[in-house]
PDB file of C-alpha atoms in Angstrom:
ATOM      1  CA  UNK A   1     -93.703 -34.472 -90.958  1.00  0.00           C
ATOM      2  CA  UNK A   2     -97.361 -34.128 -91.623  1.00  0.00           C
ATOM      3  CA  UNK A   3     -98.517 -34.245 -95.286  1.00  0.00           C
ATOM      4  CA  UNK A   4    -102.162 -33.775 -96.737  1.00  0.00           C
ATOM      5  CA  UNK A   5    -103.170 -35.778 -99.868  1.00  0.00           C
ATOM      6  CA  UNK A   6    -106.106 -34.197-101.838  1.00  0.00           C
ATOM      7  CA  UNK A   7    -106.898 -36.920-104.278  1.00  0.00           C
ATOM      8  CA  UNK A   8    -110.749 -37.900-105.080  1.00  0.00           C
ATOM      9  CA  UNK A   9    -109.811 -41.036-106.781  1.00  0.00           C
ATOM     10  CA  UNK A  10    -110.009 -43.528-103.942  1.00  0.00           C
ATOM     11  CA  UNK A  11    -107.457 -46.224-104.973  1.00  0.00           C
ATOM     12  CA  UNK A  12    -104.734 -43.533-105.925  1.00  0.00           C
ATOM     13  CA  UNK A  13    -105.342 -41.604-102.556  1.00  0.00           C
ATOM     14  CA  UNK A  14    -105.042 -45.049-100.615  1.00  0.00           C
ATOM     15  CA  UNK A  15    -101.969 -46.038-102.411  1.00  0.00           C
ATOM     16  CA  UNK A  16    -100.228 -42.460-101.950  1.00  0.00           C
ATOM     17  CA  UNK A  17    -101.324 -42.178 -98.332  1.00  0.00           C
ATOM     18  CA  UNK A  18    -100.010 -45.763 -97.601  1.00  0.00           C
ATOM     19  CA  UNK A  19     -96.506 -45.049 -99.291  1.00  0.00           C
ATOM     20  CA  UNK A  20     -96.320 -41.892 -97.351  1.00  0.00           C
ATOM     21  CA  UNK A  21     -97.044 -43.504 -93.963  1.00  0.00           C
ATOM     22  CA  UNK A  22     -94.542 -46.351 -94.904  1.00  0.00           C
ATOM     23  CA  UNK A  23     -92.122 -43.567 -95.291  1.00  0.00           C
ATOM     24  CA  UNK A  24     -92.889 -42.398 -91.838  1.00  0.00           C
ATOM     25  CA  UNK A  25     -95.002 -39.263 -92.468  1.00  0.00           C
ATOM     26  CA  UNK A  26     -98.254 -38.417 -90.741  1.00  0.00           C
ATOM     27  CA  UNK A  27    -100.897 -38.259 -93.495  1.00  0.00           C
ATOM     28  CA  UNK A  28    -104.391 -36.613 -93.518  1.00  0.00           C
ATOM     29  CA  UNK A  29    -106.475 -36.929 -96.779  1.00  0.00           C
ATOM     30  CA  UNK A  30    -109.340 -35.124 -98.563  1.00  0.00           C
ATOM     31  CA  UNK A  31    -111.867 -36.512-101.168  1.00  0.00           C
ATOM     32  CA  UNK A  32    -112.745 -33.096-102.497  1.00  0.00           C
ATOM     33  CA  UNK A  33    -111.363 -29.441-102.910  1.00  0.00           C
ATOM     34  CA  UNK A  34    -113.753 -27.912-100.333  1.00  0.00           C
ATOM     35  CA  UNK A  35    -112.531 -30.609 -97.838  1.00  0.00           C
ATOM     36  CA  UNK A  36    -108.838 -30.222 -98.914  1.00  0.00           C
ATOM     37  CA  UNK A  37    -109.013 -26.387 -98.606  1.00  0.00           C
ATOM     38  CA  UNK A  38    -110.668 -26.505 -95.224  1.00  0.00           C
ATOM     39  CA  UNK A  39    -107.772 -28.823 -93.696  1.00  0.00           C
ATOM     40  CA  UNK A  40    -105.092 -27.018 -95.648  1.00  0.00           C
ATOM     41  CA  UNK A  41    -106.211 -23.676 -94.126  1.00  0.00           C
ATOM     42  CA  UNK A  42    -106.689 -25.282 -90.539  1.00  0.00           C
ATOM     43  CA  UNK A  43    -103.576 -27.061 -90.048  1.00  0.00           C
ATOM     44  CA  UNK A  44    -100.113 -26.150 -90.872  1.00  0.00           C
ATOM     45  CA  UNK A  45     -98.855 -29.030 -92.988  1.00  0.00           C
ATOM     46  CA  UNK A  46     -95.245 -29.615 -94.122  1.00  0.00           C
ATOM     47  CA  UNK A  47     -96.459 -30.297 -97.639  1.00  0.00           C
ATOM     48  CA  UNK A  48     -99.541 -30.807 -99.785  1.00  0.00           C
ATOM     49  CA  UNK A  49    -100.059 -33.287-102.691  1.00  0.00           C
ATOM     50  CA  UNK A  50    -102.670 -31.722-104.616  1.00  0.00           C
ATOM     51  CA  UNK A  51    -104.604 -33.064-107.772  1.00  0.00           C
ATOM     52  CA  UNK A  52    -105.750 -30.771-110.453  1.00  0.00           C
ATOM     53  CA  UNK A  53    -109.093 -32.333-111.235  1.00  0.00           C
ATOM     54  CA  UNK A  54    -111.383 -32.459-107.838  1.00  0.00           C
ATOM     55  CA  UNK A  55    -115.139 -32.300-107.105  1.00  0.00           C
ATOM     56  CA  UNK A  56    -116.505 -29.182-105.492  1.00  0.00           C
ATOM     57  CA  UNK A  57    -113.448 -27.117-106.003  1.00  0.00           C
ATOM     58  CA  UNK A  58    -110.573 -27.802-108.439  1.00  0.00           C
ATOM     59  CA  UNK A  59    -107.041 -27.900-107.704  1.00  0.00           C
ATOM     60  CA  UNK A  60    -106.149 -24.544-109.192  1.00  0.00           C
ATOM     61  CA  UNK A  61    -108.977 -22.760-107.105  1.00  0.00           C
ATOM     62  CA  UNK A  62    -107.821 -24.519-103.917  1.00  0.00           C
ATOM     63  CA  UNK A  63    -104.451 -23.268-104.490  1.00  0.00           C
ATOM     64  CA  UNK A  64    -105.245 -19.710-105.300  1.00  0.00           C
ATOM     65  CA  UNK A  65    -107.342 -19.565-102.171  1.00  0.00           C
ATOM     66  CA  UNK A  66    -104.457 -21.085-100.020  1.00  0.00           C
ATOM     67  CA  UNK A  67    -101.813 -18.871-101.290  1.00  0.00           C
ATOM     68  CA  UNK A  68    -103.861 -15.708-100.005  1.00  0.00           C
ATOM     69  CA  UNK A  69    -102.597 -16.737 -96.492  1.00  0.00           C
ATOM     70  CA  UNK A  70     -99.995 -19.645 -96.667  1.00  0.00           C
ATOM     71  CA  UNK A  71     -96.893 -20.658 -98.313  1.00  0.00           C
ATOM     72  CA  UNK A  72     -97.199 -24.535 -97.494  1.00  0.00           C
ATOM     73  CA  UNK A  73     -95.032 -26.379-100.241  1.00  0.00           C
ATOM     74  CA  UNK A  74     -97.694 -27.792-102.931  1.00  0.00           C
ATOM     75  CA  UNK A  75     -96.940 -30.715-105.266  1.00  0.00           C
ATOM     76  CA  UNK A  76     -99.466 -30.800-107.912  1.00  0.00           C
ATOM     77  CA  UNK A  77    -100.542 -34.045-109.707  1.00  0.00           C
ATOM     78  CA  UNK A  78    -101.420 -33.612-113.371  1.00  0.00           C
ATOM     79  CA  UNK A  79    -102.261 -35.617-116.664  1.00  0.00           C
ATOM     80  CA  UNK A  80     -99.511 -36.643-118.883  1.00  0.00           C
ATOM     81  CA  UNK A  81    -100.620 -34.368-121.693  1.00  0.00           C
ATOM     82  CA  UNK A  82    -101.884 -31.490-119.634  1.00  0.00           C
ATOM     83  CA  UNK A  83     -99.032 -28.988-120.098  1.00  0.00           C
ATOM     84  CA  UNK A  84    -101.260 -25.995-119.558  1.00  0.00           C
ATOM     85  CA  UNK A  85    -102.258 -27.450-116.359  1.00  0.00           C
ATOM     86  CA  UNK A  86     -98.881 -27.606-115.148  1.00  0.00           C
ATOM     87  CA  UNK A  87     -98.249 -24.187-116.435  1.00  0.00           C
ATOM     88  CA  UNK A  88    -101.115 -22.795-114.518  1.00  0.00           C
ATOM     89  CA  UNK A  89    -100.503 -24.618-111.428  1.00  0.00           C
ATOM     90  CA  UNK A  90     -96.856 -23.174-111.458  1.00  0.00           C
ATOM     91  CA  UNK A  91     -98.196 -19.574-112.124  1.00  0.00           C
ATOM     92  CA  UNK A  92    -100.600 -20.025-109.224  1.00  0.00           C
ATOM     93  CA  UNK A  93     -98.054 -20.901-106.802  1.00  0.00           C
ATOM     94  CA  UNK A  94     -97.375 -24.632-106.843  1.00  0.00           C
ATOM     95  CA  UNK A  95     -93.890 -25.670-105.914  1.00  0.00           C
ATOM     96  CA  UNK A  96     -93.562 -28.682-108.066  1.00  0.00           C
ATOM     97  CA  UNK A  97     -95.716 -31.121-110.153  1.00  0.00           C
ATOM     98  CA  UNK A  98     -95.877 -34.682-110.841  1.00  0.00           C
ATOM     99  CA  UNK A  99     -97.092 -36.334-113.877  1.00  0.00           C
ATOM    100  CA  UNK A 100     -99.541 -39.238-113.501  1.00  0.00           C
ATOM    101  CA  UNK A 101     -98.717 -42.142-113.740  1.00  0.00           C
ATOM    102  CA  UNK A 102     -95.569 -41.861-111.415  1.00  0.00           C
ATOM    103  CA  UNK A 103     -93.466 -43.846-109.074  1.00  0.00           C
ATOM    104  CA  UNK A 104     -94.109 -43.530-105.630  1.00  0.00           C
ATOM    105  CA  UNK A 105     -90.211 -43.285-104.836  1.00  0.00           C
ATOM    106  CA  UNK A 106     -90.123 -40.161-107.003  1.00  0.00           C
ATOM    107  CA  UNK A 107     -93.206 -38.580-105.309  1.00  0.00           C
ATOM    108  CA  UNK A 108     -91.500 -38.872-101.683  1.00  0.00           C
ATOM    109  CA  UNK A 109     -88.155 -37.721-103.165  1.00  0.00           C
ATOM    110  CA  UNK A 110     -90.024 -34.536-104.408  1.00  0.00           C
ATOM    111  CA  UNK A 111     -91.710 -34.192-101.269  1.00  0.00           C
ATOM    112  CA  UNK A 112     -88.465 -34.402 -99.106  1.00  0.00           C
ATOM    113  CA  UNK A 113     -86.873 -31.821-101.457  1.00  0.00           C
ATOM    114  CA  UNK A 114     -89.766 -29.455-101.122  1.00  0.00           C
ATOM    115  CA  UNK A 115     -89.848 -29.619 -97.360  1.00  0.00           C
ATOM    116  CA  UNK A 116     -86.027 -29.009 -97.242  1.00  0.00           C
ATOM    117  CA  UNK A 117     -86.238 -26.109 -99.483  1.00  0.00           C
ATOM    118  CA  UNK A 118     -89.219 -24.511 -97.537  1.00  0.00           C
ATOM    119  CA  UNK A 119     -87.120 -24.604 -94.399  1.00  0.00           C
ATOM    120  CA  UNK A 120     -84.117 -22.955 -95.986  1.00  0.00           C
ATOM    121  CA  UNK A 121     -82.064 -26.357 -96.094  1.00  0.00           C
ATOM    122  CA  UNK A 122     -81.465 -27.428 -99.732  1.00  0.00           C
ATOM    123  CA  UNK A 123     -78.959 -30.004 -98.834  1.00  0.00           C
ATOM    124  CA  UNK A 124     -80.207 -33.483 -97.519  1.00  0.00           C
ATOM    125  CA  UNK A 125     -77.337 -33.661 -95.057  1.00  0.00           C
ATOM    126  CA  UNK A 126     -77.289 -31.611 -91.862  1.00  0.00           C
ATOM    127  CA  UNK A 127     -74.573 -31.451 -89.460  1.00  0.00           C
ATOM    128  CA  UNK A 128     -75.002 -30.301 -85.954  1.00  0.00           C
ATOM    129  CA  UNK A 129     -71.591 -30.688 -84.082  1.00  0.00           C
ATOM    130  CA  UNK A 130     -70.916 -34.469 -84.252  1.00  0.00           C
ATOM    131  CA  UNK A 131     -74.354 -35.440 -85.213  1.00  0.00           C
ATOM    132  CA  UNK A 132     -75.242 -35.949 -88.804  1.00  0.00           C
ATOM    133  CA  UNK A 133     -78.821 -36.136 -90.124  1.00  0.00           C
ATOM    134  CA  UNK A 134     -79.208 -37.509 -93.579  1.00  0.00           C
ATOM    135  CA  UNK A 135     -82.971 -36.491 -94.487  1.00  0.00           C
ATOM    136  CA  UNK A 136     -82.891 -38.532 -97.782  1.00  0.00           C
ATOM    137  CA  UNK A 137     -82.092 -41.774 -96.191  1.00  0.00           C
ATOM    138  CA  UNK A 138     -83.796 -40.853 -92.752  1.00  0.00           C
ATOM    139  CA  UNK A 139     -80.709 -42.033 -90.935  1.00  0.00           C
ATOM    140  CA  UNK A 140     -78.551 -40.499 -88.172  1.00  0.00           C
ATOM    141  CA  UNK A 141     -74.841 -40.991 -86.985  1.00  0.00           C
ATOM    142  CA  UNK A 142     -72.823 -39.489 -84.365  1.00  0.00           C
ATOM    143  CA  UNK A 143     -68.957 -39.329 -85.042  1.00  0.00           C
ATOM    144  CA  UNK A 144     -69.840 -41.542 -88.127  1.00  0.00           C
ATOM    145  CA  UNK A 145     -71.508 -44.295 -85.954  1.00  0.00           C
ATOM    146  CA  UNK A 146     -75.011 -45.152 -87.071  1.00  0.00           C
ATOM    147  CA  UNK A 147     -77.703 -44.403 -84.262  1.00  0.00           C
ATOM    148  CA  UNK A 148     -81.015 -46.182 -84.386  1.00  0.00           C
ATOM    149  CA  UNK A 149     -84.165 -43.925 -84.011  1.00  0.00           C
ATOM    150  CA  UNK A 150     -87.674 -45.185 -83.863  1.00  0.00           C
ATOM    151  CA  UNK A 151     -89.679 -43.564 -86.808  1.00  0.00           C
ATOM    152  CA  UNK A 152     -91.389 -40.876 -84.431  1.00  0.00           C
ATOM    153  CA  UNK A 153     -88.101 -40.113 -82.673  1.00  0.00           C
ATOM    154  CA  UNK A 154     -86.414 -39.353 -86.084  1.00  0.00           C
ATOM    155  CA  UNK A 155     -89.420 -37.405 -87.196  1.00  0.00           C
ATOM    156  CA  UNK A 156     -89.090 -35.133 -84.122  1.00  0.00           C
ATOM    157  CA  UNK A 157     -85.321 -34.807 -84.429  1.00  0.00           C
ATOM    158  CA  UNK A 158     -85.917 -33.759 -88.188  1.00  0.00           C
ATOM    159  CA  UNK A 159     -88.680 -31.030 -87.190  1.00  0.00           C
ATOM    160  CA  UNK A 160     -86.357 -29.492 -84.588  1.00  0.00           C
ATOM    161  CA  UNK A 161     -83.429 -29.663 -87.049  1.00  0.00           C
ATOM    162  CA  UNK A 162     -85.224 -28.071 -89.769  1.00  0.00           C
ATOM    163  CA  UNK A 163     -86.254 -25.393 -87.321  1.00  0.00           C
ATOM    164  CA  UNK A 164     -82.820 -24.928 -85.988  1.00  0.00           C
ATOM    165  CA  UNK A 165     -82.515 -21.737 -83.884  1.00  0.00           C
ATOM    166  CA  UNK A 166     -86.290 -21.504 -83.723  1.00  0.00           C
ATOM    167  CA  UNK A 167     -88.389 -22.355 -80.703  1.00  0.00           C
ATOM    168  CA  UNK A 168     -90.518 -25.165 -81.444  1.00  0.00           C
ATOM    169  CA  UNK A 169     -93.634 -25.507 -79.335  1.00  0.00           C
ATOM    170  CA  UNK A 170     -95.425 -28.431 -78.010  1.00  0.00           C
ATOM    171  CA  UNK A 171     -98.489 -27.584 -80.009  1.00  0.00           C
ATOM    172  CA  UNK A 172     -96.349 -27.441 -83.327  1.00  0.00           C
ATOM    173  CA  UNK A 173     -94.642 -30.720 -82.589  1.00  0.00           C
ATOM    174  CA  UNK A 174     -97.965 -32.447 -82.174  1.00  0.00           C
ATOM    175  CA  UNK A 175     -99.356 -30.626 -85.319  1.00  0.00           C
ATOM    176  CA  UNK A 176     -96.285 -32.058 -87.506  1.00  0.00           C
ATOM    177  CA  UNK A 177     -95.762 -35.203 -85.757  1.00  0.00           C
ATOM    178  CA  UNK A 178     -99.292 -36.829 -85.576  1.00  0.00           C
ATOM    179  CA  UNK A 179    -102.229 -36.978 -88.109  1.00  0.00           C
ATOM    180  CA  UNK A 180    -105.846 -35.939 -87.619  1.00  0.00           C
ATOM    181  CA  UNK A 181    -106.765 -39.491 -86.338  1.00  0.00           C
ATOM    182  CA  UNK A 182    -104.103 -40.011 -83.854  1.00  0.00           C
ATOM    183  CA  UNK A 183    -104.967 -39.788 -80.264  1.00  0.00           C
ATOM    184  CA  UNK A 184    -101.455 -40.239 -78.648  1.00  0.00           C
ATOM    185  CA  UNK A 185    -100.853 -39.393 -75.124  1.00  0.00           C
ATOM    186  CA  UNK A 186     -99.534 -35.756 -74.319  1.00  0.00           C
ATOM    187  CA  UNK A 187     -96.336 -37.232 -72.615  1.00  0.00           C
ATOM    188  CA  UNK A 188     -95.092 -38.848 -75.805  1.00  0.00           C
ATOM    189  CA  UNK A 189     -93.045 -35.931 -76.770  1.00  0.00           C
ATOM    190  CA  UNK A 190     -91.182 -35.907 -73.702  1.00  0.00           C
ATOM    191  CA  UNK A 191     -90.435 -39.533 -74.090  1.00  0.00           C
ATOM    192  CA  UNK A 192     -89.251 -39.022 -77.458  1.00  0.00           C
ATOM    193  CA  UNK A 193     -87.033 -35.940 -76.560  1.00  0.00           C
ATOM    194  CA  UNK A 194     -85.612 -38.074 -73.543  1.00  0.00           C
ATOM    195  CA  UNK A 195     -84.536 -41.018 -75.789  1.00  0.00           C
ATOM    196  CA  UNK A 196     -83.075 -38.675 -78.522  1.00  0.00           C
ATOM    197  CA  UNK A 197     -80.930 -37.258 -75.770  1.00  0.00           C
ATOM    198  CA  UNK A 198     -79.916 -40.547 -74.325  1.00  0.00           C
ATOM    199  CA  UNK A 199     -78.645 -41.685 -77.776  1.00  0.00           C
ATOM    200  CA  UNK A 200     -77.471 -38.418 -79.206  1.00  0.00           C
ATOM    201  CA  UNK A 201     -76.386 -36.361 -76.173  1.00  0.00           C
ATOM    202  CA  UNK A 202     -78.163 -34.335 -73.557  1.00  0.00           C
ATOM    203  CA  UNK A 203     -77.139 -31.199 -75.092  1.00  0.00           C
ATOM    204  CA  UNK A 204     -78.396 -31.521 -78.417  1.00  0.00           C
ATOM    205  CA  UNK A 205     -81.915 -30.369 -77.426  1.00  0.00           C
ATOM    206  CA  UNK A 206     -82.691 -27.560 -75.320  1.00  0.00           C
ATOM    207  CA  UNK A 207     -85.831 -27.381 -73.161  1.00  0.00           C
ATOM    208  CA  UNK A 208     -87.599 -23.938 -72.837  1.00  0.00           C
ATOM    209  CA  UNK A 209     -89.591 -24.814 -70.041  1.00  0.00           C
ATOM    210  CA  UNK A 210     -93.345 -24.164 -70.449  1.00  0.00           C
ATOM    211  CA  UNK A 211     -92.765 -23.319 -74.019  1.00  0.00           C
ATOM    212  CA  UNK A 212     -91.191 -26.071 -76.000  1.00  0.00           C
ATOM    213  CA  UNK A 213     -87.904 -27.062 -77.563  1.00  0.00           C
ATOM    214  CA  UNK A 214     -85.128 -25.783 -79.334  1.00  0.00           C
ATOM    215  CA  UNK A 215     -81.828 -27.067 -81.242  1.00  0.00           C
ATOM    216  CA  UNK A 216     -79.557 -24.068 -80.985  1.00  0.00           C
ATOM    217  CA  UNK A 217     -78.201 -22.798 -84.344  1.00  0.00           C
TER     218      UNK A 217
END
């Protein structure tokens, strides 16, 4: 999953981005509202972490412009005493907010919930036949037995699972699996799919040759 963090305070941006990467998200960052809006409109992020007070364009203006075309889940960061900021953000289309200072564990938990709900999957546990995917713990079992997946293998499985019944193109996979600085080789997706099939069963993921992959609903 790919997250955009729009935060102008360097230390906070660095800490948040590092925590999200540690949680196996691909992360892009923006230092001001103009850069944030450009990236938010250019790529299809799974969620956006958006500070209210930003140079060049504030968080409200960015959110209003984004909502004209996209429904990307947005988690806004606000000051402790700024109730009006939170109300304004929610009215403009924010999906959730977090008051500064905050615990990084709560930030990642809220993002997981936002992403699940945006895909129509409110529960953290998803069952596909004998395979169970727990999006909260990022763990996978088959017939109750834990299966070890690499971070990228799990991320790809989660993307396909949350889009179950929908064809996911290779372009979509790369857009959601890697950040803007990643220059991974184009055959990596094939390698990850092959590894997932070997570990969880060859019938789990269907290849639509020339188009992409799908987990049948």
